[in-house]
Amino acid sequence: MFEALNLDQGEELVYLALLDQPAGSTAELAKQTGLPLGRVSRSLTRLARRRLVHRAAGRPVRYTPTPPDVAISALVNERRGELDRTLLAVPALLEQYRRAAARAEPAALLEVLSGQDVAQGRFLELMAGATSDVMAFDRQSAGEGTGPSEVAVERPVLERGVHCRAVYEVAALEDPDRLPYLRTLAGLGEQARVLPELPMKLMIFDHRVALLPLASASDERFTVGVLVVHPSRLLDGLIALFEDYWNRAVALTTALTTNSAPNAEFSQVDLETLALLCTGIKDGAMARQLGVSPRTLNRRIIRVMTLLGASSRFQAGLQAAKRGLL
């Protein structure tokens, strides 16, 4: 029962016996527990040191138990503090381990996984094991999109509180079926931004491992094969690269998740139009995303620019950012 508190079986028996018979002597406890007198004496000494029992005044010497709610809670808190202090040492120990591993076998910092099943399996394993954050560059080609399977994989990650950030390349938004899935992910908590171009497809899990596609730029799906990057200067560089692109990207999340605009002038349709407008996506692709004709899209763009008091799309983006609409 008390193994987690570093009490052996004899000490546990003596403490439980004292709960049944407070103010017991060493001889009485030995008789009650069936333990040798010397072992009971040693157990009482250690229990007293852990503040589980107290020595009472008088002769013969007797011991009284500390009430369990006080004694056990104090020991648990003490143990928890020791464990927390141990956890604080993990980053330094891990860094020491990484340096030694890199010196001993630099190749262990990288893995090459070929084949659809192996690569996809590692991706799903890392998604399922993510505990703090996931960062992604999405360079999926038009027509591939974010479908139900990707949403199904990311949903449990978001629902358990993992911070997920994704930068989408404009070309990845040209599939007319894309927006509903992006809206679903944004509603679950994914932070989404957009840039005209990204250097690669990339995923980083908990700042401890990254996945890069093995395929050429024309087909960057992880199902073909992946390069796995473990803690190293290369991983540090990939993390810095993501943060740099993230800071320069245009936000999509506000427009995708806002059910009512922060300013009554702007409808949800206005926000969606504005968000896509600021990504630099071509008008034809934007119209397909919104499911409207080019003429209707043009009217919506003019309306948004008028509401923002902007004479150009660039000014519209600046005004939208200034008002917190993106």
CSV table of C-alpha atoms in Angstrom, one decimal:
chain,number,residue,atom,x,y,z
A,1,MET,CA,0.0,0.0,0.0
A,2,PHE,CA,2.8,2.4,0.9
A,3,GLU,CA,5.5,1.3,-1.5
A,4,ALA,CA,5.4,4.7,-3.3
A,5,LEU,CA,6.3,6.3,0.0
A,6,ASN,CA,9.4,4.1,0.4
A,7,LEU,CA,8.0,2.1,3.3
A,8,ASP,CA,8.8,-1.6,3.5
A,9,GLN,CA,6.4,-4.3,4.4
A,10,GLY,CA,7.4,-4.4,8.1
A,11,GLU,CA,7.0,-0.6,8.5
A,12,GLU,CA,3.6,-0.8,6.9
A,13,LEU,CA,2.5,-3.6,9.2
A,14,VAL,CA,3.7,-1.7,12.3
A,15,TYR,CA,2.0,1.5,11.3
A,16,LEU,CA,-1.3,-0.3,10.5
A,17,ALA,CA,-1.0,-2.1,13.9
A,18,LEU,CA,-0.7,1.3,15.6
A,19,LEU,CA,-3.8,2.5,13.9
A,20,ASP,CA,-5.7,-0.4,15.5
A,21,GLN,CA,-3.9,0.0,18.9
A,22,PRO,CA,-2.7,3.5,19.5
A,23,ALA,CA,-0.1,4.0,22.1
A,24,GLY,CA,1.4,0.5,21.6
A,25,SER,CA,4.8,-0.5,23.0
A,26,THR,CA,7.5,-2.2,21.0
A,27,ALA,CA,6.7,-5.6,22.6
A,28,GLU,CA,2.9,-5.3,22.0
A,29,LEU,CA,3.5,-4.4,18.4
A,30,ALA,CA,5.9,-7.3,17.9
A,31,LYS,CA,3.2,-9.6,19.3
A,32,GLN,CA,0.5,-8.0,17.2
A,33,THR,CA,2.4,-8.1,13.9
A,34,GLY,CA,4.4,-11.3,14.4
A,35,LEU,CA,7.6,-9.5,13.6
A,36,PRO,CA,10.9,-9.9,15.5
A,37,LEU,CA,11.3,-7.3,18.3
A,38,GLY,CA,14.4,-5.9,16.7
A,39,ARG,CA,12.7,-5.3,13.3
A,40,VAL,CA,9.7,-3.6,15.0
A,41,SER,CA,12.2,-1.3,16.9
A,42,ARG,CA,13.9,-0.4,13.6
A,43,SER,CA,10.6,0.1,11.9
A,44,LEU,CA,9.4,2.5,14.7
A,45,THR,CA,12.6,4.5,14.4
A,46,ARG,CA,12.2,4.9,10.7
A,47,LEU,CA,8.4,5.7,11.0
A,48,ALA,CA,9.2,8.3,13.6
A,49,ARG,CA,11.8,9.8,11.3
A,50,ARG,CA,9.1,10.1,8.6
A,51,ARG,CA,6.7,11.7,11.1
A,52,LEU,CA,4.3,8.8,10.8
A,53,VAL,CA,4.5,8.0,14.5
A,54,HIS,CA,5.4,9.9,17.7
A,55,ARG,CA,7.1,8.6,20.8
A,56,ALA,CA,4.9,9.2,23.9
A,57,ALA,CA,6.2,10.2,27.3
A,58,GLY,CA,6.4,7.7,30.1
A,59,ARG,CA,7.4,4.1,30.8
A,60,PRO,CA,7.3,1.7,29.1
A,61,VAL,CA,8.0,3.6,25.9
A,62,ARG,CA,4.9,3.8,23.7
A,63,TYR,CA,4.2,5.1,20.2
A,64,THR,CA,1.2,6.8,18.8
A,65,PRO,CA,0.4,7.1,15.1
A,66,THR,CA,0.0,10.5,13.4
A,67,PRO,CA,-3.5,10.7,11.9
A,68,PRO,CA,-3.4,9.3,8.3
A,69,ASP,CA,-4.9,12.4,6.7
A,70,VAL,CA,-2.1,14.5,8.0
A,71,ALA,CA,0.8,12.0,7.8
A,72,ILE,CA,0.1,10.5,4.4
A,73,SER,CA,-0.8,13.8,2.8
A,74,ALA,CA,2.5,15.3,4.0
A,75,LEU,CA,4.5,12.4,2.7
A,76,VAL,CA,2.7,12.5,-0.6
A,77,ASN,CA,3.4,16.2,-1.0
A,78,GLU,CA,7.0,15.7,0.0
A,79,ARG,CA,7.3,12.9,-2.6
A,80,ARG,CA,5.6,15.0,-5.2
A,81,GLY,CA,8.1,17.8,-4.6
A,82,GLU,CA,11.0,15.4,-5.0
A,83,LEU,CA,9.6,14.2,-8.3
A,84,ASP,CA,9.0,17.7,-9.5
A,85,ARG,CA,12.6,18.6,-8.7
A,86,THR,CA,13.7,15.6,-10.6
A,87,LEU,CA,11.7,16.6,-13.6
A,88,LEU,CA,13.3,20.0,-13.6
A,89,ALA,CA,16.6,18.3,-14.2
A,90,VAL,CA,15.4,16.4,-17.3
A,91,PRO,CA,16.2,19.2,-19.9
A,92,ALA,CA,19.8,19.4,-18.8
A,93,LEU,CA,20.1,15.6,-18.6
A,94,LEU,CA,18.5,15.3,-22.1
A,95,GLU,CA,20.9,17.9,-23.5
A,96,GLN,CA,23.8,16.0,-22.1
A,97,TYR,CA,22.5,12.7,-23.6
A,98,ARG,CA,22.0,14.4,-27.0
A,99,ARG,CA,25.5,15.7,-27.1
A,100,ALA,CA,26.9,12.3,-26.2
A,101,ALA,CA,24.7,10.5,-28.8
A,102,ALA,CA,25.8,13.0,-31.5
A,103,ARG,CA,29.5,12.4,-30.7
A,104,ALA,CA,29.1,8.6,-30.6
A,105,GLU,CA,26.8,8.2,-33.6
A,106,PRO,CA,25.9,11.3,-35.6
A,107,ALA,CA,23.8,9.2,-38.0
A,108,ALA,CA,21.4,8.5,-35.2
A,109,LEU,CA,20.2,12.1,-35.4
A,110,LEU,CA,18.5,11.3,-38.8
A,111,GLU,CA,16.3,8.5,-40.0
A,112,VAL,CA,15.3,7.7,-43.5
A,113,LEU,CA,12.0,5.8,-43.7
A,114,SER,CA,11.0,4.6,-47.1
A,115,GLY,CA,7.6,3.2,-48.1
A,116,GLN,CA,4.1,4.3,-47.6
A,117,ASP,CA,3.2,2.1,-44.6
A,118,VAL,CA,6.3,2.8,-42.6
A,119,ALA,CA,6.2,6.6,-43.3
A,120,GLN,CA,2.5,6.9,-42.6
A,121,GLY,CA,2.9,4.8,-39.5
A,122,ARG,CA,5.5,7.1,-38.0
A,123,PHE,CA,3.4,10.2,-38.9
A,124,LEU,CA,0.4,8.7,-37.1
A,125,GLU,CA,2.6,7.6,-34.1
A,126,LEU,CA,4.0,11.1,-33.7
A,127,MET,CA,0.6,12.8,-34.0
A,128,ALA,CA,-0.9,10.4,-31.4
A,129,GLY,CA,2.1,11.0,-29.0
A,130,ALA,CA,2.2,14.8,-29.3
A,131,THR,CA,1.7,16.4,-25.9
A,132,SER,CA,2.5,20.1,-26.3
A,133,ASP,CA,2.6,21.4,-29.8
A,134,VAL,CA,2.5,20.5,-33.5
A,135,MET,CA,3.8,22.9,-36.2
A,136,ALA,CA,3.3,22.3,-39.9
A,137,PHE,CA,4.0,23.7,-43.4
A,138,ASP,CA,1.3,22.5,-45.8
A,139,ARG,CA,2.4,22.5,-49.4
A,140,GLN,CA,-0.3,20.0,-50.6
A,141,SER,CA,-1.1,20.5,-54.3
A,142,ALA,CA,-4.5,21.5,-55.6
A,143,GLY,CA,-6.8,18.6,-55.5
A,144,GLU,CA,-5.2,16.8,-52.6
A,145,GLY,CA,-6.6,19.1,-49.9
A,146,THR,CA,-7.3,18.5,-46.3
A,147,GLY,CA,-9.9,15.8,-46.3
A,148,PRO,CA,-11.8,13.9,-43.7
A,149,SER,CA,-8.9,11.6,-42.9
A,150,GLU,CA,-6.6,14.5,-42.0
A,151,VAL,CA,-9.3,16.0,-39.9
A,152,ALA,CA,-9.9,12.7,-38.1
A,153,VAL,CA,-6.1,12.4,-37.3
A,154,GLU,CA,-5.8,16.0,-36.0
A,155,ARG,CA,-9.1,16.2,-34.1
A,156,PRO,CA,-8.0,14.1,-31.1
A,157,VAL,CA,-4.7,16.0,-30.9
A,158,LEU,CA,-6.6,19.3,-30.7
A,159,GLU,CA,-9.2,18.0,-28.3
A,160,ARG,CA,-6.5,17.0,-25.8
A,161,GLY,CA,-5.2,20.5,-25.8
A,162,VAL,CA,-2.2,20.3,-28.0
A,163,HIS,CA,-1.3,23.6,-29.6
A,164,CYS,CA,-1.4,23.1,-33.4
A,165,ARG,CA,-0.2,25.8,-35.8
A,166,ALA,CA,-0.2,25.4,-39.6
A,167,VAL,CA,1.1,27.6,-42.4
A,168,TYR,CA,-0.7,26.9,-45.7
A,169,GLU,CA,0.7,27.7,-49.1
A,170,VAL,CA,-1.7,29.6,-51.3
A,171,ALA,CA,-1.7,26.8,-53.8
A,172,ALA,CA,-3.0,24.5,-51.1
A,173,LEU,CA,-6.1,26.6,-50.9
A,174,GLU,CA,-7.2,26.4,-54.5
A,175,ASP,CA,-9.2,23.2,-54.0
A,176,PRO,CA,-12.9,24.4,-53.7
A,177,ASP,CA,-13.5,21.7,-51.1
A,178,ARG,CA,-10.6,23.0,-48.9
A,179,LEU,CA,-12.4,25.7,-46.9
A,180,PRO,CA,-14.9,23.5,-45.0
A,181,TYR,CA,-12.1,21.3,-43.7
A,182,LEU,CA,-10.0,24.3,-42.7
A,183,ARG,CA,-13.0,25.8,-40.9
A,184,THR,CA,-13.5,22.5,-39.0
A,185,LEU,CA,-9.9,22.4,-37.9
A,186,ALA,CA,-10.0,26.1,-36.9
A,187,GLY,CA,-13.1,25.5,-34.9
A,188,LEU,CA,-11.3,22.7,-33.1
A,189,GLY,CA,-8.5,25.1,-32.2
A,190,GLU,CA,-5.9,24.9,-35.0
A,191,GLN,CA,-4.2,28.2,-35.7
A,192,ALA,CA,-4.0,28.7,-39.4
A,193,ARG,CA,-2.0,31.2,-41.5
A,194,VAL,CA,-1.2,31.5,-45.2
A,195,LEU,CA,1.8,32.5,-47.4
A,196,PRO,CA,2.2,32.7,-51.2
A,197,GLU,CA,5.0,30.1,-51.1
A,198,LEU,CA,6.6,27.7,-48.6
A,199,PRO,CA,10.1,26.1,-48.9
A,200,MET,CA,9.0,22.6,-48.1
A,201,LYS,CA,6.4,20.4,-46.5
A,202,LEU,CA,7.3,20.0,-42.8
A,203,MET,CA,5.9,18.8,-39.5
A,204,ILE,CA,7.5,19.4,-36.0
A,205,PHE,CA,6.2,17.6,-32.9
A,206,ASP,CA,6.8,18.9,-29.4
A,207,HIS,CA,10.1,20.6,-30.5
A,208,ARG,CA,11.7,17.2,-30.4
A,209,VAL,CA,11.3,15.6,-33.8
A,210,ALA,CA,10.6,16.8,-37.3
A,211,LEU,CA,9.3,15.0,-40.5
A,212,LEU,CA,10.4,16.1,-44.0
A,213,PRO,CA,9.2,14.4,-47.2
A,214,LEU,CA,11.7,12.3,-49.2
A,215,ALA,CA,9.8,12.8,-52.4
A,216,SER,CA,10.5,15.6,-54.9
A,217,ALA,CA,8.9,19.0,-54.8
A,218,SER,CA,6.3,17.8,-57.3
A,219,ASP,CA,5.0,15.2,-54.8
A,220,GLU,CA,5.6,15.9,-51.1
A,221,ARG,CA,3.2,13.5,-49.5
A,222,PHE,CA,4.5,11.9,-46.3
A,223,THR,CA,3.1,8.5,-47.6
A,224,VAL,CA,6.0,8.2,-50.1
A,225,GLY,CA,8.7,8.4,-47.4
A,226,VAL,CA,10.1,10.7,-44.8
A,227,LEU,CA,13.3,12.0,-43.3
A,228,VAL,CA,13.0,12.0,-39.5
A,229,VAL,CA,15.1,14.7,-37.7
A,230,HIS,CA,15.9,14.1,-34.0
A,231,PRO,CA,17.2,16.8,-31.6
A,232,SER,CA,20.1,18.5,-33.3
A,233,ARG,CA,21.2,21.8,-34.8
A,234,LEU,CA,19.3,20.8,-37.9
A,235,LEU,CA,16.1,20.5,-35.9
A,236,ASP,CA,16.8,23.8,-34.2
A,237,GLY,CA,17.1,25.4,-37.6
A,238,LEU,CA,13.8,23.9,-38.8
A,239,ILE,CA,12.0,25.2,-35.7
A,240,ALA,CA,13.5,28.7,-36.3
A,241,LEU,CA,12.5,28.5,-40.0
A,242,PHE,CA,8.9,27.7,-39.1
A,243,GLU,CA,8.7,30.5,-36.6
A,244,ASP,CA,10.1,33.0,-39.2
A,245,TYR,CA,7.5,32.0,-41.8
A,246,TRP,CA,4.8,31.9,-39.1
A,247,ASN,CA,5.5,35.5,-38.1
A,248,ARG,CA,5.3,36.6,-41.8
A,249,ALA,CA,2.2,34.7,-42.7
A,250,VAL,CA,-1.4,36.1,-43.0
A,251,ALA,CA,-3.8,34.9,-40.3
A,252,LEU,CA,-6.8,32.8,-41.4
A,253,THR,CA,-8.1,31.6,-38.1
A,254,THR,CA,-10.2,34.6,-37.1
A,255,ALA,CA,-12.1,34.7,-40.3
A,256,LEU,CA,-12.7,30.9,-40.2
A,257,THR,CA,-14.0,30.7,-36.6
A,258,THR,CA,-15.8,34.1,-36.0
A,259,ASN,CA,-19.5,33.5,-36.0
A,260,SER,CA,-20.2,37.2,-35.7
A,261,ALA,CA,-17.9,39.9,-36.8
A,262,PRO,CA,-16.2,42.0,-34.1
A,263,ASN,CA,-17.6,45.0,-36.0
A,264,ALA,CA,-21.3,44.8,-36.8
A,265,GLU,CA,-20.5,46.1,-40.3
A,266,PHE,CA,-18.7,42.9,-41.3
A,267,SER,CA,-20.6,39.7,-41.9
A,268,GLN,CA,-19.1,36.2,-41.8
A,269,VAL,CA,-19.1,36.2,-45.6
A,270,ASP,CA,-17.2,39.5,-45.5
A,271,LEU,CA,-14.6,38.0,-43.2
A,272,GLU,CA,-14.1,34.9,-45.3
A,273,THR,CA,-13.8,37.1,-48.4
A,274,LEU,CA,-11.3,39.3,-46.6
A,275,ALA,CA,-9.2,36.4,-45.3
A,276,LEU,CA,-8.9,34.8,-48.8
A,277,LEU,CA,-8.3,38.2,-50.3
A,278,CYS,CA,-5.3,38.8,-48.1
A,279,THR,CA,-3.7,35.5,-48.9
A,280,GLY,CA,-3.0,36.5,-52.5
A,281,ILE,CA,-5.0,33.6,-53.9
A,282,LYS,CA,-6.2,34.2,-57.5
A,283,ASP,CA,-9.7,35.4,-58.0
A,284,GLY,CA,-10.8,32.3,-59.8
A,285,ALA,CA,-9.6,30.0,-57.0
A,286,MET,CA,-11.2,32.4,-54.4
A,287,ALA,CA,-14.5,32.2,-56.2
A,288,ARG,CA,-14.4,28.4,-56.2
A,289,GLN,CA,-13.5,28.4,-52.5
A,290,LEU,CA,-16.5,30.6,-51.7
A,291,GLY,CA,-18.8,28.8,-54.1
A,292,VAL,CA,-19.7,32.0,-56.0
A,293,SER,CA,-19.4,33.4,-59.5
A,294,PRO,CA,-16.6,35.8,-60.4
A,295,ARG,CA,-19.1,38.6,-60.7
A,296,THR,CA,-20.4,37.9,-57.2
A,297,LEU,CA,-16.9,37.7,-55.8
A,298,ASN,CA,-16.0,41.1,-57.4
A,299,ARG,CA,-19.0,42.6,-55.6
A,300,ARG,CA,-18.0,41.1,-52.3
A,301,ILE,CA,-14.4,42.4,-52.7
A,302,ILE,CA,-15.6,45.9,-53.5
A,303,ARG,CA,-17.9,45.8,-50.5
A,304,VAL,CA,-15.1,44.7,-48.1
A,305,MET,CA,-12.7,47.4,-49.5
A,306,THR,CA,-15.4,50.0,-49.1
A,307,LEU,CA,-16.1,49.0,-45.5
A,308,LEU,CA,-12.4,49.2,-44.8
A,309,GLY,CA,-12.0,52.6,-46.6
A,310,ALA,CA,-9.3,51.0,-48.8
A,311,SER,CA,-8.5,51.9,-52.4
A,312,SER,CA,-6.4,48.7,-53.0
A,313,ARG,CA,-6.2,45.2,-51.8
A,314,PHE,CA,-2.9,45.9,-50.1
A,315,GLN,CA,-4.5,48.7,-48.1
A,316,ALA,CA,-7.4,46.4,-47.3
A,317,GLY,CA,-5.0,44.0,-45.7
A,318,LEU,CA,-3.3,46.7,-43.7
A,319,GLN,CA,-6.7,48.1,-42.4
A,320,ALA,CA,-7.9,44.6,-41.6
A,321,ALA,CA,-4.8,43.8,-39.6
A,322,LYS,CA,-5.1,47.2,-37.8
A,323,ARG,CA,-8.7,46.5,-36.8
A,324,GLY,CA,-7.9,43.0,-35.7
A,325,LEU,CA,-10.1,41.3,-38.3
A,326,LEU,CA,-7.3,38.9,-39.3
